[in-house]
Coordinates of N, CA and C in Angstrom, one line a residue:
R1 N 19.3 -10.6 -25.8 CA 20.7 -9.7 -25.8 C 20.6 -8.6 -25.4
R2 N 19.2 -8.1 -24.9 CA 19.7 -6.8 -24.6 C 19.8 -7.1 -23.0
Q3 N 19.8 -8.0 -22.0 CA 19.5 -8.7 -20.8 C 21.9 -8.7 -21.0
Q4 N 22.5 -9.2 -21.6 CA 23.9 -9.4 -21.5 C 23.7 -7.6 -22.0
E5 N 23.6 -7.3 -23.2 CA 24.2 -5.6 -22.7 C 23.8 -4.9 -21.7
A6 N 23.2 -4.9 -20.7 CA 22.8 -5.0 -19.5 C 23.7 -5.2 -18.8
D7 N 24.0 -6.4 -18.7 CA 24.7 -7.0 -17.6 C 26.4 -6.9 -17.9
I8 N 26.4 -6.0 -19.7 CA 27.9 -5.4 -19.6 C 28.2 -4.6 -18.4
A9 N 27.1 -3.2 -19.2 CA 26.6 -2.4 -17.9 C 27.2 -2.1 -16.8
R10 N 26.3 -3.7 -16.4 CA 27.1 -3.1 -14.9 C 28.2 -3.4 -14.6
L11 N 28.7 -4.1 -15.4 CA 29.6 -4.8 -15.4 C 30.9 -3.5 -14.9
I12 N 30.8 -2.6 -15.5 CA 31.4 -1.8 -16.0 C 31.5 -0.7 -15.4
V13 N 30.3 -0.7 -15.2 CA 29.9 0.8 -14.1 C 30.7 -0.2 -12.5
S14 N 30.2 -1.6 -12.5 CA 31.1 -1.7 -10.9 C 32.2 -1.3 -11.1
M15 N 32.8 -1.4 -12.3 CA 34.5 -0.9 -12.2 C 35.2 0.2 -11.5
G16 N 33.7 1.2 -11.7 CA 33.6 2.6 -11.1 C 34.5 3.9 -11.9
R17 N 35.3 3.1 -12.8 CA 35.8 4.4 -13.9 C 35.5 3.5 -15.9
P18 N 35.5 4.8 -16.2 CA 35.9 4.1 -17.6 C 37.2 2.9 -17.9
L19 N 37.3 2.6 -18.9 CA 37.8 1.2 -19.2 C 38.1 2.0 -20.1
T20 N 40.2 1.9 -20.5 CA 40.2 1.6 -21.8 C 40.3 1.1 -22.9
E21 N 40.1 0.5 -24.0 CA 40.4 -0.6 -24.7 C 41.2 -2.1 -24.1
A22 N 42.5 -1.6 -23.9 CA 43.7 -2.1 -23.1 C 43.2 -3.4 -22.0
Q23 N 42.8 -2.2 -21.3 CA 41.7 -2.7 -19.9 C 41.1 -3.3 -20.3
L24 N 39.9 -3.0 -21.3 CA 38.2 -4.1 -21.3 C 39.2 -5.3 -21.5
Q25 N 40.1 -5.5 -22.1 CA 40.6 -6.6 -22.5 C 41.1 -7.5 -21.8
L26 N 41.8 -6.8 -21.2 CA 42.1 -6.9 -19.6 C 41.4 -7.8 -18.9
F27 N 40.4 -6.7 -18.4 CA 38.7 -7.6 -17.4 C 38.5 -8.5 -18.0
F28 N 38.4 -8.7 -19.4 CA 38.0 -10.1 -19.8 C 38.7 -10.9 -19.9
L29 N 39.9 -10.9 -19.9 CA 40.7 -12.1 -20.0 C 41.3 -12.5 -18.2
I30 N 40.2 -11.5 -17.2 CA 40.8 -12.1 -16.0 C 39.2 -12.5 -15.4
A31 N 38.4 -12.2 -16.0 CA 37.1 -12.3 -15.9 C 37.0 -14.5 -16.4
S32 N 37.3 -14.3 -17.3 CA 37.6 -15.8 -18.0 C 38.0 -16.1 -17.3
V33 N 39.2 -16.1 -16.6 CA 39.9 -16.8 -15.7 C 38.5 -16.9 -14.3
I34 N 38.2 -16.3 -13.8 CA 37.0 -16.1 -12.7 C 36.3 -17.5 -13.1
V35 N 35.7 -16.9 -14.1 CA 34.2 -18.0 -14.6 C 34.6 -19.6 -14.4
R36 N 36.0 -19.7 -15.1 CA 36.6 -21.0 -15.3 C 36.8 -21.8 -14.0
H37 N 37.0 -20.7 -12.9 CA 38.2 -21.1 -11.8 C 37.0 -22.4 -10.9
R38 N 37.8 -23.1 -10.5 CA 36.9 -24.7 -9.3 C 38.2 -24.8 -8.3
P39 N 36.9 -24.4 -7.4 CA 38.5 -24.7 -5.9 C 38.2 -25.9 -6.1
D40 N 39.2 -26.4 -5.0 CA 39.7 -27.7 -4.9 C 38.8 -28.3 -3.9
G41 N 38.6 -29.8 -3.6 CA 38.1 -30.1 -2.7 C 36.0 -29.8 -2.7
I42 N 35.6 -29.4 -1.7 CA 34.4 -29.1 -2.1 C 34.0 -27.9 -1.4
A43 N 34.6 -26.7 -1.6 CA 34.4 -25.9 -1.3 C 33.9 -24.8 -3.0
S44 N 33.3 -23.8 -2.3 CA 32.9 -23.4 -3.4 C 33.4 -21.4 -3.8
L45 N 33.1 -21.2 -4.6 CA 33.7 -19.9 -4.4 C 32.3 -18.7 -4.7
A46 N 32.8 -17.7 -4.0 CA 31.7 -16.6 -3.7 C 32.6 -15.4 -3.5
D47 N 31.8 -14.6 -4.1 CA 32.0 -13.3 -4.5 C 33.0 -12.1 -3.8
A48 N 33.0 -13.2 -2.3 CA 34.0 -12.1 -1.3 C 35.1 -12.9 -1.8
D49 N 35.8 -14.0 -2.3 CA 36.6 -14.6 -2.9 C 37.3 -14.2 -3.6
V50 N 36.5 -13.5 -4.5 CA 37.0 -12.9 -6.2 C 37.8 -11.8 -5.6
A51 N 36.5 -11.2 -4.7 CA 37.0 -9.7 -4.5 C 38.7 -9.8 -3.4
D52 N 38.5 -10.7 -2.5 CA 40.0 -10.6 -1.9 C 41.1 -11.1 -2.9
A53 N 40.9 -12.3 -3.8 CA 41.7 -12.9 -4.6 C 41.9 -11.5 -5.6
A54 N 41.0 -10.1 -6.4 CA 41.8 -9.4 -6.9 C 42.9 -8.4 -6.3
G55 N 41.9 -7.8 -5.1 CA 42.6 -7.4 -4.4 C 44.3 -7.7 -4.5
A56 N 44.1 -8.7 -3.4 CA 45.6 -9.7 -3.6 C 46.5 -9.4 -4.5
M57 N 46.0 -10.0 -5.6 CA 47.1 -9.3 -6.5 C 47.7 -8.0 -7.4
A58 N 46.0 -7.7 -7.0 CA 46.2 -5.8 -7.5 C 47.5 -5.3 -6.1
A59 N 47.1 -5.6 -5.1 CA 48.1 -5.3 -4.1 C 50.0 -5.6 -4.2
T60 N 50.0 -6.9 -5.9 CA 51.4 -7.8 -5.5 C 51.7 -6.8 -6.6
L61 N 51.0 -6.4 -7.7 CA 51.2 -5.7 -8.8 C 51.6 -4.3 -8.5
E62 N 51.2 -3.5 -7.2 CA 51.1 -2.5 -7.6 C 52.5 -2.4 -6.4
A63 N 52.8 -2.9 -5.2 CA 54.4 -3.5 -5.1 C 55.4 -3.2 -6.4
A64 N 54.8 -4.1 -7.6 CA 56.0 -4.4 -8.1 C 56.1 -3.4 -9.0
T65 N 55.3 -2.4 -9.2 CA 55.5 -0.9 -9.9 C 55.8 0.0 -9.5
R66 N 56.2 -0.5 -8.3 CA 57.4 0.3 -7.6 C 58.8 -0.4 -6.8
G67 N 58.7 -1.3 -7.8 CA 59.8 -1.8 -7.6 C 60.4 -2.4 -6.1
V68 N 59.1 -3.2 -5.7 CA 59.0 -3.9 -4.5 C 58.8 -5.4 -5.2
I69 N 59.4 -6.0 -4.7 CA 59.1 -7.9 -5.0 C 58.1 -8.1 -3.5
A70 N 56.8 -8.2 -3.6 CA 56.0 -8.9 -2.9 C 55.0 -9.9 -3.2
Q71 N 54.3 -10.7 -3.1 CA 53.5 -11.6 -3.2 C 53.1 -11.4 -1.8
V72 N 51.5 -10.6 -2.3 CA 50.7 -10.8 -1.1 C 49.4 -11.9 -1.6
P73 N 49.1 -13.0 -0.4 CA 48.3 -14.1 -0.9 C 47.2 -14.0 -0.4
G74 N 45.9 -14.5 -0.4 CA 45.2 -14.8 -0.5 C 45.1 -14.8 0.8
A75 N 43.1 -14.8 1.5 CA 43.1 -15.2 2.5 C 42.5 -15.8 3.3
N76 N 42.2 -16.8 1.9 CA 41.8 -18.4 2.1 C 42.4 -19.6 1.4
R77 N 41.9 -20.1 1.3 CA 42.3 -21.1 0.8 C 41.6 -21.2 -0.8
V78 N 40.7 -20.9 -0.8 CA 39.8 -20.6 -2.0 C 40.0 -19.4 -3.0
S79 N 40.2 -18.8 -1.7 CA 40.7 -17.1 -2.7 C 42.2 -17.2 -3.3
E80 N 42.7 -17.8 -2.7 CA 44.3 -17.9 -3.0 C 44.4 -18.8 -4.0
G81 N 43.8 -20.2 -4.2 CA 43.8 -20.5 -5.4 C 43.5 -20.1 -6.9
L82 N 42.8 -19.1 -6.5 CA 42.5 -18.2 -7.2 C 43.4 -17.6 -7.8
R83 N 43.5 -16.6 -7.3 CA 44.8 -15.7 -7.0 C 46.4 -16.1 -7.8
R84 N 46.1 -17.3 -7.3 CA 47.8 -18.4 -8.5 C 47.1 -18.4 -9.5
Q85 N 45.6 -18.4 -10.2 CA 45.6 -18.4 -11.8 C 46.0 -17.6 -12.0
V86 N 44.8 -16.2 -11.1 CA 44.7 -14.8 -12.2 C 46.3 -14.2 -12.1
D87 N 47.3 -14.8 -11.4 CA 49.2 -14.3 -11.5 C 49.4 -15.3 -12.9
G88 N 49.0 -16.0 -12.9 CA 49.6 -17.2 -13.6 C 49.4 -16.8 -15.5
M89 N 48.8 -16.0 -15.2 CA 47.0 -16.0 -16.4 C 48.0 -14.5 -17.3
L90 N 48.1 -13.1 -15.9 CA 48.9 -12.5 -16.1 C 50.5 -12.7 -16.4
A91 N 51.2 -13.3 -15.6 CA 52.9 -13.6 -16.0 C 53.2 -14.5 -17.4
E92 N 51.5 -15.1 -17.9 CA 51.6 -15.2 -19.3 C 51.3 -14.6 -20.2
V93 N 50.7 -13.7 -19.6 CA 49.9 -12.4 -20.6 C 51.3 -11.2 -20.5
G94 N 51.3 -10.6 -19.9 CA 52.1 -9.0 -19.7 C 54.2 -10.0 -19.2
R95 N 54.6 -11.4 -20.6 CA 55.5 -11.6 -20.1 C 56.1 -9.9 -20.9
D96 N 56.8 -9.8 -21.1 CA 58.1 -8.8 -21.1 C 57.2 -7.3 -21.3
A97 N 56.0 -7.0 -20.6 CA 55.3 -6.1 -20.8 C 55.8 -4.6 -19.7
G98 N 56.7 -5.0 -19.0 CA 57.4 -4.0 -18.2 C 55.5 -3.6 -16.8
S99 N 56.4 -2.7 -16.2 CA 56.0 -1.7 -15.1 C 54.8 -1.7 -15.8
R100 N 54.3 -1.1 -17.2 CA 52.9 -0.3 -17.2 C 51.9 -1.2 -17.6
F101 N 52.3 -2.4 -18.4 CA 51.0 -3.4 -18.0 C 50.9 -4.2 -16.5
A102 N 51.5 -4.2 -15.4 CA 51.2 -4.6 -13.9 C 51.1 -3.4 -13.3
A103 N 50.8 -1.7 -13.6 CA 49.7 -0.7 -13.5 C 48.7 -0.8 -14.3
E104 N 48.5 -1.5 -15.0 CA 47.2 -1.6 -16.1 C 46.3 -2.7 -15.5
A105 N 46.9 -3.6 -15.3 CA 46.4 -4.8 -14.4 C 46.0 -4.8 -13.1
A106 N 46.3 -4.1 -11.7 CA 46.5 -3.3 -11.1 C 45.1 -2.7 -11.0
L107 N 44.9 -1.9 -11.6 CA 43.7 -0.7 -11.9 C 42.3 -1.9 -12.1
V108 N 42.9 -2.8 -13.0 CA 41.9 -3.2 -13.0 C 40.9 -4.7 -12.4
L109 N 42.1 -4.8 -11.4 CA 41.8 -5.9 -10.8 C 41.2 -5.4 -9.6
R110 N 41.5 -3.8 -9.0 CA 40.8 -3.5 -8.0 C 39.7 -2.7 -8.5
G111 N 39.5 -2.7 -9.6 CA 37.8 -3.0 -10.4 C 37.0 -4.1 -9.9
V112 N 38.2 -4.7 -10.2 CA 37.1 -6.7 -10.1 C 37.1 -6.5 -8.4
E113 N 37.6 -6.5 -7.7 CA 37.4 -6.1 -6.4 C 36.7 -5.2 -5.9
R114 N 36.1 -4.3 -6.1 CA 35.1 -3.4 -5.7 C 33.6 -3.7 -6.1
G115 N 33.7 -4.8 -7.7 CA 32.7 -5.0 -8.0 C 31.9 -6.4 -7.5
A116 N 33.0 -7.4 -7.2 CA 33.0 -8.4 -6.4 C 32.5 -8.0 -5.1
G117 N 33.0 -7.1 -4.4 CA 33.0 -6.8 -2.9 C 31.5 -5.8 -2.6
H118 N 31.2 -5.9 -3.8 CA 30.0 -4.9 -3.8 C 29.5 -3.1 -3.2
Q119 N 30.7 -3.1 -3.8 CA 31.2 -1.1 -2.9 C 30.9 -0.6 -3.8
D120 N 29.8 -0.9 -4.5 CA 28.9 0.0 -5.5 C 27.6 0.1 -5.2
G121 N 27.4 0.3 -3.9 CA 26.7 0.6 -3.3 C 24.8 -0.7 -3.4
D122 N 25.1 -1.7 -3.7 CA 24.3 -2.7 -4.0 C 24.4 -4.1 -3.2
A123 N 23.2 -2.9 -1.8 CA 24.0 -3.5 -0.5 C 22.7 -4.6 -0.1
G124 N 21.7 -4.6 -1.2 CA 20.7 -6.3 -1.4 C 21.7 -7.2 -1.8
A125 N 23.2 -7.0 -2.2 CA 23.5 -8.5 -3.4 C 23.3 -9.5 -2.5
G126 N 23.6 -10.3 -3.2 CA 23.4 -12.0 -2.7 C 25.5 -12.3 -2.9
P127 N 25.6 -13.2 -2.1 CA 26.8 -13.6 -1.6 C 27.3 -13.9 -3.2
E128 N 26.6 -14.2 -4.5 CA 27.2 -14.4 -5.7 C 26.9 -13.7 -6.8
D129 N 26.0 -12.5 -6.4 CA 25.7 -12.1 -8.0 C 26.5 -11.6 -8.7
Y130 N 28.1 -11.3 -8.2 CA 29.1 -10.7 -9.3 C 29.4 -11.8 -10.2
L131 N 29.6 -13.5 -8.9 CA 29.9 -13.8 -10.5 C 28.8 -15.0 -11.0
T132 N 27.4 -14.6 -10.2 CA 26.4 -15.0 -11.7 C 26.6 -13.6 -13.0
L133 N 26.1 -12.6 -12.4 CA 26.4 -11.7 -13.5 C 27.9 -12.3 -14.4
L134 N 29.2 -12.1 -13.9 CA 29.8 -13.0 -14.5 C 30.0 -14.1 -15.6
K135 N 29.6 -14.7 -15.1 CA 29.2 -16.4 -15.9 C 27.9 -16.3 -16.8
R136 N 27.0 -14.9 -16.6 CA 26.1 -14.9 -18.0 C 26.6 -13.8 -18.6
V137 N 27.4 -13.4 -18.5 CA 28.5 -12.5 -20.0 C 29.4 -13.4 -20.3
L138 N 29.8 -14.2 -19.9 CA 31.0 -15.5 -19.8 C 30.9 -17.0 -19.3
P139 N 29.5 -16.9 -20.2 CA 29.6 -18.4 -19.8 C 30.9 -19.0 -19.8
P140 N 30.5 -20.5 -18.5 CA 32.1 -20.9 -18.6 C 32.2 -22.4 -20.3
L141 N 33.2 -22.6 -20.8 CA 32.9 -23.8 -21.7 C 32.6 -24.5 -20.8
P142 N 32.3 -25.8 -21.6 CA 32.0 -27.1 -21.2 C 32.4 -27.8 -20.4
E143 N 32.5 -28.2 -20.1 CA 33.7 -29.7 -19.2 C 33.8 -30.5 -20.6
A144 N 36.1 -30.9 -21.1 CA 35.1 -32.4 -21.9 C 35.3 -33.3 -21.5
P145 N 34.8 -34.4 -21.7 CA 34.1 -35.7 -21.5 C 36.0 -36.3 -20.8
R146 N 35.1 -36.8 -20.7 CA 36.3 -38.0 -19.7 C 37.1 -38.7 -20.2
A147 N 38.1 -39.1 -20.8 CA 38.9 -40.1 -21.3 C 38.4 -41.5 -21.4
D148 N 38.6 -41.6 -19.7 CA 37.6 -43.2 -19.5 C 36.7 -43.1 -18.7
P149 N 36.3 -43.7 -19.4 CA 34.1 -43.8 -18.2 C 34.8 -44.8 -17.2
P150 N 33.6 -44.2 -16.8 CA 33.6 -44.8 -15.4 C 34.0 -46.2 -15.0
P151 N 34.0 -47.5 -14.3 CA 33.8 -48.4 -14.0 C 32.1 -49.0 -14.2
A152 N 31.5 -49.9 -14.7 CA 30.4 -50.5 -14.6 C 30.2 -50.9 -12.9
I153 N 29.3 -50.8 -12.6 CA 28.8 -51.6 -11.1 C 27.9 -52.9 -11.9
I154 N 29.2 -54.1 -11.1 CA 27.4 -54.8 -12.0 C 27.1 -55.8 -10.6
L155 N 26.2 -56.0 -11.1 CA 25.0 -56.6 -9.6 C 24.7 -58.4 -9.7
P156 N 25.1 -58.9 -8.7 CA 24.4 -59.8 -8.8 C 23.3 -60.5 -9.1

């Protein structure tokens, strides 16, 4: 329990500012998407991908609050895949919410970008420290069992 409280405090500090209740809820929604994200193929998700995806999505939302329709893509295939998942979740949650929601989401995403980019002064941070921290706070749900069992190998 103490570890989880310390982890949550570290996440909040990495955001760079205190969060309102609504922003905190939005942060945990975004974090749950990050924790569940599985890149296609053999690629793996790293903190840099999370920072890039959060920054790209924040830039898209910031443009929207100024009335500009722009979609800023992730820098690589992995970060773009995550950005698309976050975009889909935010579109669903923020439907009919207006520009105030976009501004709040952009602020939270900038905090995620800051934390995943290790901009909080943690110079010795590893490439997956932020993801490890998120996974301790929000462990991913176990994968559902496959509906069809794999084919049996029959040896003569």
